[in-house]
Coordinates of C-alpha atoms in Angstrom, one line a residue:
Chain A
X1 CA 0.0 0.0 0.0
X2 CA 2.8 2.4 0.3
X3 CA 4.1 4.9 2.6
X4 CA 1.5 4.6 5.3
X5 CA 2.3 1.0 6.0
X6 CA 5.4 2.0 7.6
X7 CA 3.3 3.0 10.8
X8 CA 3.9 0.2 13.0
X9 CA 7.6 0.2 11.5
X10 CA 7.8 3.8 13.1
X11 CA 5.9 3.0 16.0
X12 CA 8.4 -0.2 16.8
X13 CA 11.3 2.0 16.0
X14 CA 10.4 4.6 18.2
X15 CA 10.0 2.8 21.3
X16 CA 13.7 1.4 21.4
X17 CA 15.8 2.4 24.0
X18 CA 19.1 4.2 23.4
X19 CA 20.6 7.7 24.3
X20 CA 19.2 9.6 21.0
X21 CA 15.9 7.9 22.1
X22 CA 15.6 9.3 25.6
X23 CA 17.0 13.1 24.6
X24 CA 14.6 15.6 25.0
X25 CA 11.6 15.9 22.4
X26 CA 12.1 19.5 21.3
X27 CA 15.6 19.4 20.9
X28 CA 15.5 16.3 18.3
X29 CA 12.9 18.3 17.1
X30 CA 15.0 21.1 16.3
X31 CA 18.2 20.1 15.7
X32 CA 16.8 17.5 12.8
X33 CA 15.0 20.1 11.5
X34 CA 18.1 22.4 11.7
X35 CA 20.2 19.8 9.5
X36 CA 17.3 20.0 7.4
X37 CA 17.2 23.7 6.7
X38 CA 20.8 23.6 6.7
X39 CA 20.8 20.6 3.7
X40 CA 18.5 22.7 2.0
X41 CA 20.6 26.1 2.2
X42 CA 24.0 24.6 1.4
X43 CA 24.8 24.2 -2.1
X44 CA 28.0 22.1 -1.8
X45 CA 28.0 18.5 -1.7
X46 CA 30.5 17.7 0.3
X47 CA 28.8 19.5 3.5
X48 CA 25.8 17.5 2.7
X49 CA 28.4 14.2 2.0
X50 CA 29.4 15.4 5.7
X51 CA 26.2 16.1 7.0
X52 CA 25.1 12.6 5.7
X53 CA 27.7 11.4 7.5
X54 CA 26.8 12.4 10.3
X55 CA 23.4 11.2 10.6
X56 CA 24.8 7.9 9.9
X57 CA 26.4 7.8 12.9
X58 CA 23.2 9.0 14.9
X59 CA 21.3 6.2 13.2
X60 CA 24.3 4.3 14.8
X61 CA 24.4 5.8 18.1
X62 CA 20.4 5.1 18.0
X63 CA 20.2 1.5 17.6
X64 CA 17.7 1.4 14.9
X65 CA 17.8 -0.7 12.0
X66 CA 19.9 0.7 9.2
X67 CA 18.2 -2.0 6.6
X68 CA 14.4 -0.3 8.1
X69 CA 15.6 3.0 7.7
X70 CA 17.2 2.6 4.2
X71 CA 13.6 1.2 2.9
X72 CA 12.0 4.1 4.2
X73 CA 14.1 6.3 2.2
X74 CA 13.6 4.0 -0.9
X75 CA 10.0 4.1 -0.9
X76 CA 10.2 8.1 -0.5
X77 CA 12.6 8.3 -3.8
X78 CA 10.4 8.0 -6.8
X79 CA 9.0 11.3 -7.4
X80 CA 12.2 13.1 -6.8
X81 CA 13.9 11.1 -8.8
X82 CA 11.4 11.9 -12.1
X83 CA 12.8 15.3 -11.1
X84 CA 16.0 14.8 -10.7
X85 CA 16.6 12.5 -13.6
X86 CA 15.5 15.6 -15.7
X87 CA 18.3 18.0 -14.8
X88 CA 21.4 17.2 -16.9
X89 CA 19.4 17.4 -19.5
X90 CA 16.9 20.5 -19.1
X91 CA 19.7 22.5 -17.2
X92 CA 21.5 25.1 -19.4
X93 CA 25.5 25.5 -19.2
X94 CA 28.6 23.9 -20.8
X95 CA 27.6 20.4 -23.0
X96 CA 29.8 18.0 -21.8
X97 CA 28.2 15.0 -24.2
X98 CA 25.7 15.1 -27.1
X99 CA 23.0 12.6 -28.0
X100 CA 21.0 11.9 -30.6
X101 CA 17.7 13.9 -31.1
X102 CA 19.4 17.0 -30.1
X103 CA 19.5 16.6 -26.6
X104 CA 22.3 18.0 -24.4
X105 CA 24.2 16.9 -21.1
X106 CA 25.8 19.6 -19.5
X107 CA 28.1 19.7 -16.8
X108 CA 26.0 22.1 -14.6
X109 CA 22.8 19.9 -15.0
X110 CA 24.7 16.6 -14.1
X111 CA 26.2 18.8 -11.1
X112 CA 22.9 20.7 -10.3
X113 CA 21.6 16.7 -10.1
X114 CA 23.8 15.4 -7.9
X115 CA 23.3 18.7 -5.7
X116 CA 18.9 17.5 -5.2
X117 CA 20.2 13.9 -5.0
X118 CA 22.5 14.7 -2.1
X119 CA 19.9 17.3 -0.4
X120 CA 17.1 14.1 -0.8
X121 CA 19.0 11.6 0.9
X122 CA 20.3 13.9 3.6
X123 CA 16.7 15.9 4.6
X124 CA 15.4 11.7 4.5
X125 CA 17.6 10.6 6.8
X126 CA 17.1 12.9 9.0
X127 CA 13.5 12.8 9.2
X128 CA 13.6 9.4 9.1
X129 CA 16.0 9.4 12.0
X130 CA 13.4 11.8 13.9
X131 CA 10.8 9.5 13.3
X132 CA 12.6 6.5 14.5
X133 CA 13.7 8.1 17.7
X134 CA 11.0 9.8 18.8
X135 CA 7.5 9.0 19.2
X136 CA 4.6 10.8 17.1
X137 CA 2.8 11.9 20.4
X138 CA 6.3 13.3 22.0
X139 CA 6.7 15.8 18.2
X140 CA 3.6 16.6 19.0
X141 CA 4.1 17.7 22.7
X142 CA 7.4 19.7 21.5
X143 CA 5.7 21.1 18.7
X144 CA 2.8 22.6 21.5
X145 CA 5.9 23.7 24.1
X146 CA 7.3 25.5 20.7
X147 CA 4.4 27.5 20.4
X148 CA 1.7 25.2 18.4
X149 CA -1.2 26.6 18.7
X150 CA -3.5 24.7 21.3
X151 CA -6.0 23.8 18.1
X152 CA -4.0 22.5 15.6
X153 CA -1.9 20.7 17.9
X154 CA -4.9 18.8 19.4
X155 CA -6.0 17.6 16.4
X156 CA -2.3 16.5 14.9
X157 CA -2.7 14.9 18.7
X158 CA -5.7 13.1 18.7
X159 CA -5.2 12.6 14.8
X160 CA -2.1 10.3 15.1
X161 CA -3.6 8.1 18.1
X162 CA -6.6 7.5 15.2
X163 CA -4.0 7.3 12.4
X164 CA -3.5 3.2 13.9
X165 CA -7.1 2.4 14.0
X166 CA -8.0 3.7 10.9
X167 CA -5.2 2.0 8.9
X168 CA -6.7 -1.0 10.6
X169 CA -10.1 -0.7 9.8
X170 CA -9.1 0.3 6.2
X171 CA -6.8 -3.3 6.2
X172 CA -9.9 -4.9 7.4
X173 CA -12.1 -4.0 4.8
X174 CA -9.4 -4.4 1.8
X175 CA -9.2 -7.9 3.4
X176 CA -12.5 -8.9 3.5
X177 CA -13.2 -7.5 -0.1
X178 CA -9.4 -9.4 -1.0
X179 CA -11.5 -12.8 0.9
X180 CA -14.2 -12.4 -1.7
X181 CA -11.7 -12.2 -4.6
X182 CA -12.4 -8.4 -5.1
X183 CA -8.7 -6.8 -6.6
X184 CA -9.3 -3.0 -7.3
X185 CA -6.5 -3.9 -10.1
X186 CA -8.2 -6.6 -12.0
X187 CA -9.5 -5.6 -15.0
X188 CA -11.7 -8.1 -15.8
X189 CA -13.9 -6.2 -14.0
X190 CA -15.4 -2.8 -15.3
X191 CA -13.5 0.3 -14.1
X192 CA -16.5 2.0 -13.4
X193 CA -17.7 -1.0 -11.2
X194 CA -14.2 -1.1 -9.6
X195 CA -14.3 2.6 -8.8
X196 CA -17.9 2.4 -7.4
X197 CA -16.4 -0.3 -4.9
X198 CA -14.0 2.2 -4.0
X199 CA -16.0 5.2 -3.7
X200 CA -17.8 2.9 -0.8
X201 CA -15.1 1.9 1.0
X202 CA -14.4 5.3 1.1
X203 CA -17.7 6.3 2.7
X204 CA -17.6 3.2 5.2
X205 CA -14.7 4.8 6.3
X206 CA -16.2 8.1 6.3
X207 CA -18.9 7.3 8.2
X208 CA -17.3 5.6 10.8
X209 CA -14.6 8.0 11.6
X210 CA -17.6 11.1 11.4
X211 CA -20.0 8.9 13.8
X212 CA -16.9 7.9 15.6
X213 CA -15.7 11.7 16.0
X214 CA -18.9 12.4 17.6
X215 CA -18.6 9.4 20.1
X216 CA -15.5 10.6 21.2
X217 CA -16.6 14.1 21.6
X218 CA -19.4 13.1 24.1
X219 CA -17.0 10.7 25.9
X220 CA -14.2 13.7 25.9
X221 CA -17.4 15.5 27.5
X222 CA -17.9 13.2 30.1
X223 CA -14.6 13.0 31.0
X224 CA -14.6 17.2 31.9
X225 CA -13.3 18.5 28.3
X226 CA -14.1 21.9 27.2
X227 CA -13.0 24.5 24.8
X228 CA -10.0 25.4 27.7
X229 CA -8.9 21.7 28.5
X230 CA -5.0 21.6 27.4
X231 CA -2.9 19.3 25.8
X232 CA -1.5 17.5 29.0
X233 CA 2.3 16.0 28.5
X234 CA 3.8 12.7 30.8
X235 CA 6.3 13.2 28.8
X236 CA 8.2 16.0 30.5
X237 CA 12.1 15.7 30.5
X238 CA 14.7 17.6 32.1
X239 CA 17.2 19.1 29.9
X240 CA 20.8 17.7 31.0
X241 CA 24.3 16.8 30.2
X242 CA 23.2 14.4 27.1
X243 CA 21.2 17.3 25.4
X244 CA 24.1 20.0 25.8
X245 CA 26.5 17.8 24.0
X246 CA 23.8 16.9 21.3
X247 CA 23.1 20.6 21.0
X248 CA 27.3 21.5 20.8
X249 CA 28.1 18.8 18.8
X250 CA 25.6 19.8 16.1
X251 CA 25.7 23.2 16.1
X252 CA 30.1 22.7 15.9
X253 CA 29.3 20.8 12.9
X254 CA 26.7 22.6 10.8
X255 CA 28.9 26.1 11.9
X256 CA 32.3 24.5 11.1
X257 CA 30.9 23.5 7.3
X258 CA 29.8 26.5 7.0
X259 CA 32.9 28.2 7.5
X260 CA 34.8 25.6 5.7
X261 CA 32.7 26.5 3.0
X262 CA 32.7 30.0 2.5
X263 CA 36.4 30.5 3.5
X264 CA 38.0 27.0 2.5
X265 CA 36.1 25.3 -0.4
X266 CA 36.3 27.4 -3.0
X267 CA 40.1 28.2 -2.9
X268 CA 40.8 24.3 -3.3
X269 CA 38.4 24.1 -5.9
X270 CA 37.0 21.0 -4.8
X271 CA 34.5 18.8 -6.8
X272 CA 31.5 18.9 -6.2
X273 CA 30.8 22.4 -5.3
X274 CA 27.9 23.6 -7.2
X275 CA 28.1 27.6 -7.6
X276 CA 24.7 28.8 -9.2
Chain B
X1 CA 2.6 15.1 -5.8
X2 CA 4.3 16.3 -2.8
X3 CA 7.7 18.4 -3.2
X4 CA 10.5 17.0 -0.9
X5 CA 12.9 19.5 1.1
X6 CA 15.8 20.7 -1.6
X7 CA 13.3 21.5 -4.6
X8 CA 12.7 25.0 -3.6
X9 CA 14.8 27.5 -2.1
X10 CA 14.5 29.1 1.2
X11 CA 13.1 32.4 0.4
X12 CA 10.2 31.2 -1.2
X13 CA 9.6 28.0 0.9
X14 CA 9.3 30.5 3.6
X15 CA 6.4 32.5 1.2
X16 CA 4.5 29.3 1.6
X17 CA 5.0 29.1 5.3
X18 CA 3.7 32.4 5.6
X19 CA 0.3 31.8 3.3
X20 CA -0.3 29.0 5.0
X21 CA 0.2 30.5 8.6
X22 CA -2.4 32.9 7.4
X23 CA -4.8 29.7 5.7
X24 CA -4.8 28.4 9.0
X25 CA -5.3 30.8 11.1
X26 CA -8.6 31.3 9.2
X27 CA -9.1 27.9 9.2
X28 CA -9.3 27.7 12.4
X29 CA -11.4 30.4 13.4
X30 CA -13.4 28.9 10.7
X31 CA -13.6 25.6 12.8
X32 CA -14.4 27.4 15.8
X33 CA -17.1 29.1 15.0
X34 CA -18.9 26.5 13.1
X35 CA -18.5 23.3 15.1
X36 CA -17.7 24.5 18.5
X37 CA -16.2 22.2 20.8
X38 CA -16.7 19.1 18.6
X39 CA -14.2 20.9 16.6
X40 CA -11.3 19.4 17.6
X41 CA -12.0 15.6 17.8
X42 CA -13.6 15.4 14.4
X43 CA -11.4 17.3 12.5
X44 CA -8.8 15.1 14.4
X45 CA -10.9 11.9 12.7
X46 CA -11.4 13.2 9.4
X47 CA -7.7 13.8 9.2
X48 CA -7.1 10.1 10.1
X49 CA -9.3 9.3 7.7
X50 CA -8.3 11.2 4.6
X51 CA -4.7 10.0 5.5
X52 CA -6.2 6.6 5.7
X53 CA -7.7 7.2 2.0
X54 CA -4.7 8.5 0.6
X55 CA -3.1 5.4 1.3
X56 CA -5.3 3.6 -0.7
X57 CA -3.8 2.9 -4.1
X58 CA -6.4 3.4 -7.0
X59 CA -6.4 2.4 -10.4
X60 CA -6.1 5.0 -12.7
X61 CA -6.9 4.5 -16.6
X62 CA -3.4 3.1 -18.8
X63 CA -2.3 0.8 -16.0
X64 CA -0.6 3.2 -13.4
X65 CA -1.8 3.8 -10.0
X66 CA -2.2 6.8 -8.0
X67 CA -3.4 8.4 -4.8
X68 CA -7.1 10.4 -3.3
X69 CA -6.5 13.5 -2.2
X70 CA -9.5 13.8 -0.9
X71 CA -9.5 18.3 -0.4
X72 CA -12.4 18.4 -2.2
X73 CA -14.4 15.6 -0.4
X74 CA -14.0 17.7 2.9
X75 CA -14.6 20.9 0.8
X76 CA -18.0 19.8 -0.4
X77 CA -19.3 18.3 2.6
X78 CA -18.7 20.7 5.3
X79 CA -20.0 22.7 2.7
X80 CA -16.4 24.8 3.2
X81 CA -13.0 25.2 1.7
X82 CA -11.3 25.8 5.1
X83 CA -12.5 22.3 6.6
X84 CA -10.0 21.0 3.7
X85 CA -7.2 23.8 4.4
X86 CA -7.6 22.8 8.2
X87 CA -7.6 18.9 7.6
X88 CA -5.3 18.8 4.9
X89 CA -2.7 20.8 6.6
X90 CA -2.8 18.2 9.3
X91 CA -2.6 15.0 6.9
X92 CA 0.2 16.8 5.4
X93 CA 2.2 17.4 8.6
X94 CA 1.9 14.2 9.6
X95 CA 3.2 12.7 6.3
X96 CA 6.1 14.9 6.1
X97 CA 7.5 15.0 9.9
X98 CA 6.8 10.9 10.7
X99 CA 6.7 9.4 7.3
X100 CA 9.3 12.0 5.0
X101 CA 6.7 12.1 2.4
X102 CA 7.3 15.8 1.5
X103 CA 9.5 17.8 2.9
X104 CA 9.7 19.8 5.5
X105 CA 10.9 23.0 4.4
X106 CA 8.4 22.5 1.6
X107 CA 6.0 21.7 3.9
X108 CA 4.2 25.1 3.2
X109 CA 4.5 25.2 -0.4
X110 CA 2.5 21.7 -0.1
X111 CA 0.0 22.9 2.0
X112 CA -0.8 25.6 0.1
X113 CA -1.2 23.7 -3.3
X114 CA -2.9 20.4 -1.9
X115 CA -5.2 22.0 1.3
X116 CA -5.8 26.1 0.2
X117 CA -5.3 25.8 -3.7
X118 CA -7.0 22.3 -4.2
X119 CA -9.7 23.1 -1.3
X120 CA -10.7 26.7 -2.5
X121 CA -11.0 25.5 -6.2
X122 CA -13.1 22.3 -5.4
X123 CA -15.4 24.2 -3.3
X124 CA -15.2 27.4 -5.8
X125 CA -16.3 24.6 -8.5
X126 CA -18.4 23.2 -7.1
X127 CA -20.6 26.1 -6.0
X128 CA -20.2 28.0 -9.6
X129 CA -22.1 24.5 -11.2
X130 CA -24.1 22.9 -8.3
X131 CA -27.7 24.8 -9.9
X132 CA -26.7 23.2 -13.2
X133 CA -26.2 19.4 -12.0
X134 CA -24.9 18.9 -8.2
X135 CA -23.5 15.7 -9.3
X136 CA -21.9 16.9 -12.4
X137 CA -20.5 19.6 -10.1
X138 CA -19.1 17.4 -7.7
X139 CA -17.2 15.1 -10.8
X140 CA -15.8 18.1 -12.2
X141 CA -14.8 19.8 -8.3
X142 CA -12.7 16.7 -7.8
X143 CA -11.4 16.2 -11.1
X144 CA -10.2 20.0 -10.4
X145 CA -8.7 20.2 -6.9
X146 CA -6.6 18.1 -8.1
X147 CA -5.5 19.3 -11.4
X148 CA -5.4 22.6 -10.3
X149 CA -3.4 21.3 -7.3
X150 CA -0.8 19.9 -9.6
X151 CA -0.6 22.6 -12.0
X152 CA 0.1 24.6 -8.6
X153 CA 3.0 22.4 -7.9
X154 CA 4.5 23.0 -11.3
X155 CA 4.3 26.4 -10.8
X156 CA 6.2 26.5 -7.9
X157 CA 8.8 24.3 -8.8
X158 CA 9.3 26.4 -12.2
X159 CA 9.2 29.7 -9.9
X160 CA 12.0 27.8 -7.9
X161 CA 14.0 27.1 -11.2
X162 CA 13.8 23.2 -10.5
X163 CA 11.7 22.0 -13.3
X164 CA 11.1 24.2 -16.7
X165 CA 7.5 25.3 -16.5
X166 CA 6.1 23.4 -20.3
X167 CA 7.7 19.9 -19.3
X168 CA 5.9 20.2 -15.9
X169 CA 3.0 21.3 -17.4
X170 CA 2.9 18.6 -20.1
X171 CA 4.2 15.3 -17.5
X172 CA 2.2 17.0 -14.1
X173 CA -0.8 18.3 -16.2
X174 CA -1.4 14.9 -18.3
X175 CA -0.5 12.6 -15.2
X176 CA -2.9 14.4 -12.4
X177 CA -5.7 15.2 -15.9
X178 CA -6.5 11.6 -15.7
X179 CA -6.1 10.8 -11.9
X180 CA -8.5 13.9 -11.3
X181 CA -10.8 11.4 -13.5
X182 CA -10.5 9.2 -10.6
X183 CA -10.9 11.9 -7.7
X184 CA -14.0 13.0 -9.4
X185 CA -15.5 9.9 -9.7
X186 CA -14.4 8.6 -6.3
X187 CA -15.9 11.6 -4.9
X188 CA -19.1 11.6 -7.0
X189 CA -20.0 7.9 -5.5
X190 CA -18.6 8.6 -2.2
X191 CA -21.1 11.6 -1.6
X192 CA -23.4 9.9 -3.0
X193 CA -23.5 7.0 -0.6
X194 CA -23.5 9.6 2.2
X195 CA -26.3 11.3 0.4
X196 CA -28.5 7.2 0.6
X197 CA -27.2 6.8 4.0
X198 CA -27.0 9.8 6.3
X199 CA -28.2 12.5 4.1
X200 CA -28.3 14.6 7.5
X201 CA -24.9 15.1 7.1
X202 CA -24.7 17.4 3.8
X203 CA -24.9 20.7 3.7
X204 CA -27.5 20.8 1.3
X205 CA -29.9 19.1 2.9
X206 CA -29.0 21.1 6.3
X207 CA -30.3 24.0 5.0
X208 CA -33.8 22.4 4.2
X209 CA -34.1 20.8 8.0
X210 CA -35.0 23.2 10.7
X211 CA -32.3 24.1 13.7
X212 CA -34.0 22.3 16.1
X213 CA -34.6 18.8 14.0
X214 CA -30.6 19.0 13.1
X215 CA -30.0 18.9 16.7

C-alpha cells in the first residue's frame, strides 16, 4: 500500500531504547530540523556528504535498523527522482556529451543533479532518523511547548492516536473484499464498477470516523473536556548533560561547514561544489 | 505530488510558510465558530481518515496507479474550503515530519497547493455548477482540486527554477488530468452514498431541516 504501512515500523522503532531515544523531544525536534534547513541552504555537496555522515552515525548511536531506515528512504525516492533525472538534460550551461535527437548533457545539470540527489538523501535521513527516535505523540508535545497553537496541535494529537485504528479498519475492509476475490486492479472487471467499490469503502470509512468523532466528543465531555482543557504531556524531561552535547556537537558541525565552505572550499576548488 | 525538502529554495519556501500561517489561522477560526467544541476531535478523525484514503492505491486509466487527495471531499461536505485547508494541513504534517513524504521545508509550499489551492477550487467549482447538475458539479470539483493542485506544484517548482514550466505542465498536467478522472468519480460515489445513507450530514440538505430537528 505504500508509505503509510510504515506505521507500526515507526511506531516499533520509536519505542527502542538508546541515548538519541531518551533526549529531549524538542531538541531532536530542532536540531533535525536544523540539518534540514541547513541541507537545503548549502549548495555544496560535500557538506551535505558530511552532514550525511553524520546522521549515519546517529542512526548508529540510536540503535535502529539501518536495513528499516534505508527502505523508508527508498520508498520516498520515486517522485524526486522523475525530477532529478530531468536536470542534466533540461539545465543550461557547458555540453559535456551530445545525444541523438538534439539533446544535451551539461556539466552544470549533471552537477545541479547530484546537488537535489544529495539534499534528498540527507533531509530523509534525517527525518527518518526523527521518526525512528522519537514517538509521534512526543513531536507533537514539542511542537505545542514550541508555540503550536493549542487547536492545531490537538487535532495533529488526537489525529495520530486514530491514524492506527484507521489504517486497521481500512486493512480490514481491503481484506474482507481481498476474501471475496475483489482486486481494485483486475481488469476483468469494469473500471467503473471497480471505482464504485472504491468510492464505498471510502464512505464506510467516512462514516465511521464522522460517527466515531462524535462518540469521542461526548465521551471527551464526560470526562470534563471543554474549549480550555490543554494538551496534557507525561512526557516532560529535564534538559541535562546528554542534550548540551547533542546541541554543541551539532551546532560545531553545521557552523564548522559552514565556515569551511565560504572561506576553505572554494580556494581548493574542490569537486562537487555547485556555484549557481 | 508532494515536493520533498531541496526542490525549492528558502526564500520562497518560507512565502509558503507564511500563506499557510495565514490559511490556517482562518481555518481555524473557521472551525471554531462553526463546530464549536466538537471541533477538535472530528477534524482530528477526518484527518485520520483522509490520510487513511490517501493510502489507498487506485487504479487510474493506462495501468498506473495513483493516490485520493481527498480536499475536495471535505470541501463539499462541510460545505467549506477551510475544513479542507484545516484537515489537509494536518494530513500533510503528519506525512512529512513521521513518514518523509514531502519535505519539510516544503511543507508550506505543499499545503498551500494540496489543502488552500485544491480546497478553494473544489469548493469554488463546485458552488459556480451545483444549480446546473450537483452531481456533475461534484465530478468536475474533484477532477479539479486536483489538477489545479498539480498545476500549482508545477508552478512553484518552475518559480523555484527546479523544473522548466512546459515539461511540468505537459508530465504534471497529463498525469494528475487523468487521476483527477479518478478523484472526481471517487468523490461523486462517495457523496453519493453519504447522500443514501446519512443524508443529514450534507450541507445541502442542512439548510432544508430546521435548527431544532438537526439537533
Amino acid at each position: 500500500m505504500g508509505i503509510a504501512d510504515s506505521i507500526y515500523l515507526i511506531e516499533r522503532e520509536s519505542m527502542k531504547e538508546s541515548i538519541l531515544h531518551s533526549l529531549d523531544g524538542r531538541i531532536k525536534l530542532i536540531l533535525l530540523t536544523l540539518i534540514i534547513v541547513y541541507a537545503v541552504f548549502s549548495t555544496q555537496i560535500i557538506v551535505l556528504v558530511a552532514l550525511e555522515a553524520y546522521l549515519i552515525l546517529l542512526i548508529y548511536l540510536s540503535k535502529i535498523s539501518f536495513k528499516t531506515a534505508f527502505k523508508r528512504i527508498l520508498i520516498l525516492l520515486p517522485f524526486s527522482i522523475f525530477i532529478i533525472a530531468f536536470q542534466p538534460f533540461i539545465r543550461p550551461g557547458e555540453v559535456i556529451y551530445i545525444l541523438p535527437f538534439g539533446i544535451n548533457i551539461t556539466y552544470q545539470g549533471l552537477m545541479f543533479a547530484a546537488l537535489l540527489f544529495s539534499r534528498i538523501i540527507v533531509t530523509l535521513t534525517s527525518i527518518i532518523l526523527l521518526s525512528s527516535i522519537s514517538p509521534m505523540q512526543e513531536v507533537v508535545h514539542s511542537f505545542r511547548k514550541l508555540g503550536m497553537p493549542r487547536d492545531f496541535s490537538m487535532i495533529l494529537s488526537l489525529m495520530i492516536r486514530f491514524i492506527f485504528l484507521f489504517y486497521d479498519e481500512l486493512k480490514k475492509i481491503t481484506n474482507a473484499q481481498t476474501s471475496r476475490n475483489f482486486d481494485i486492479f483486475n481488469k476483468k472487471t469494469s473500471y467503473r464498477w471497480r471505482l464504485k467499490q472504491l468510492g464505498f469503502t471510502i464512505m464506510m470509512m467516512f462514516l465511521r470516523s464522522y460517527e466515531r468523532g462524535e462518540s469521542i466528543y461526548l465521551s471527551m465531555l464526560s470526562r470534563g473536556y471543554s474549549d480550555k482543557s490543554q494538551l496534557y504531556s507525561s512526557l516532560n524531561k529535564k534538559i541535562g548533560k546528554p542534550e548540551y552535547l547533542f546541541v554543541a556537537t551539532t551546532l560545531l558541525l553545521v557552523v564548522t561547514l559552514q565556515f569551511l565552505s565560504v572561506f576553505i572550499f572554494p580556494q581548493i576548488g574542490l569537486v562537487g561544489a555547485y556555484i549557481k | 505530488m508532494h515536493i520533498p525538502d531541496g526542490f525549492l529554495p528558502l526564500g520562497q519556501a518560507a512565502i509558503y510558510y507564511i500563506i499557510t500561517i495565514i490559511a490556517l489561522y482562518f481555518a481555524l477560526n473557521w472551525a471554531k465558530e462553526n463546530l464549536d467544541e466538537k471541533r477538535v476531535p472530528l477534524m482530528a478523525v477526518l484527518a485520520a481518515f483522509i490520510f487513511a484514503i490517501q493510502a489507498m492505491n487506485i487504479p487510474i486509466p493506462w495501468g498506473t496507479s495513483g493516490h485520493m487527495l481527498g480536499a475536495a471531499l471535505v470541501a463539499i461536505v462541510f460545505g467549506s474550503p477551510w475544513a479542507a485547508v484545516l484537515v489537509l494541513a494536518v494530513v500533510l504534517t503528519v506525512q512529512g515530519f513521521f513518514f518523509g513524504d514531502g519535505g519539510i521545508t516544503a511543507l508550506g509550499a505543499n499545503i498551500t497547493a494540496m489543502g488552500l489551492i485544491a480546497g478553494f477550487t473544489g469548493f469554488g467549482v463546485f458552488k459556480a455548477l451545483k444549480n446546473l447538475n450537483r452531481w456533475v458539479a461534484i465530478f468536475i470539483a474533484g477532477w479539479a482540486s486536483t489538477f489545479v493542485a498539480a498545476i500549482s506544484i508545477t508552478l512553484m517548482l518552475a518559480a523555484a527554477g527546479t523544473f522548466p514550466l512546459d515539461m511540468g505542465l505537459i508530465f504534471m498536467g497529463t498525469y494528475h488530468a487523468v487521476i483527477g478522472v479518478a478523484e472526481g468519480l471517487i468523490t461523486v460515489v462517495a457523496i453519493l452514498a453519504i447522500q443514501n445513507v446519512r443524508p443529514d450530514l450534507l450541507p445541502w440538505n442542512k439548510a432544508k431541516s430546521s435548527p431544532e430537528v438537526e439537533k
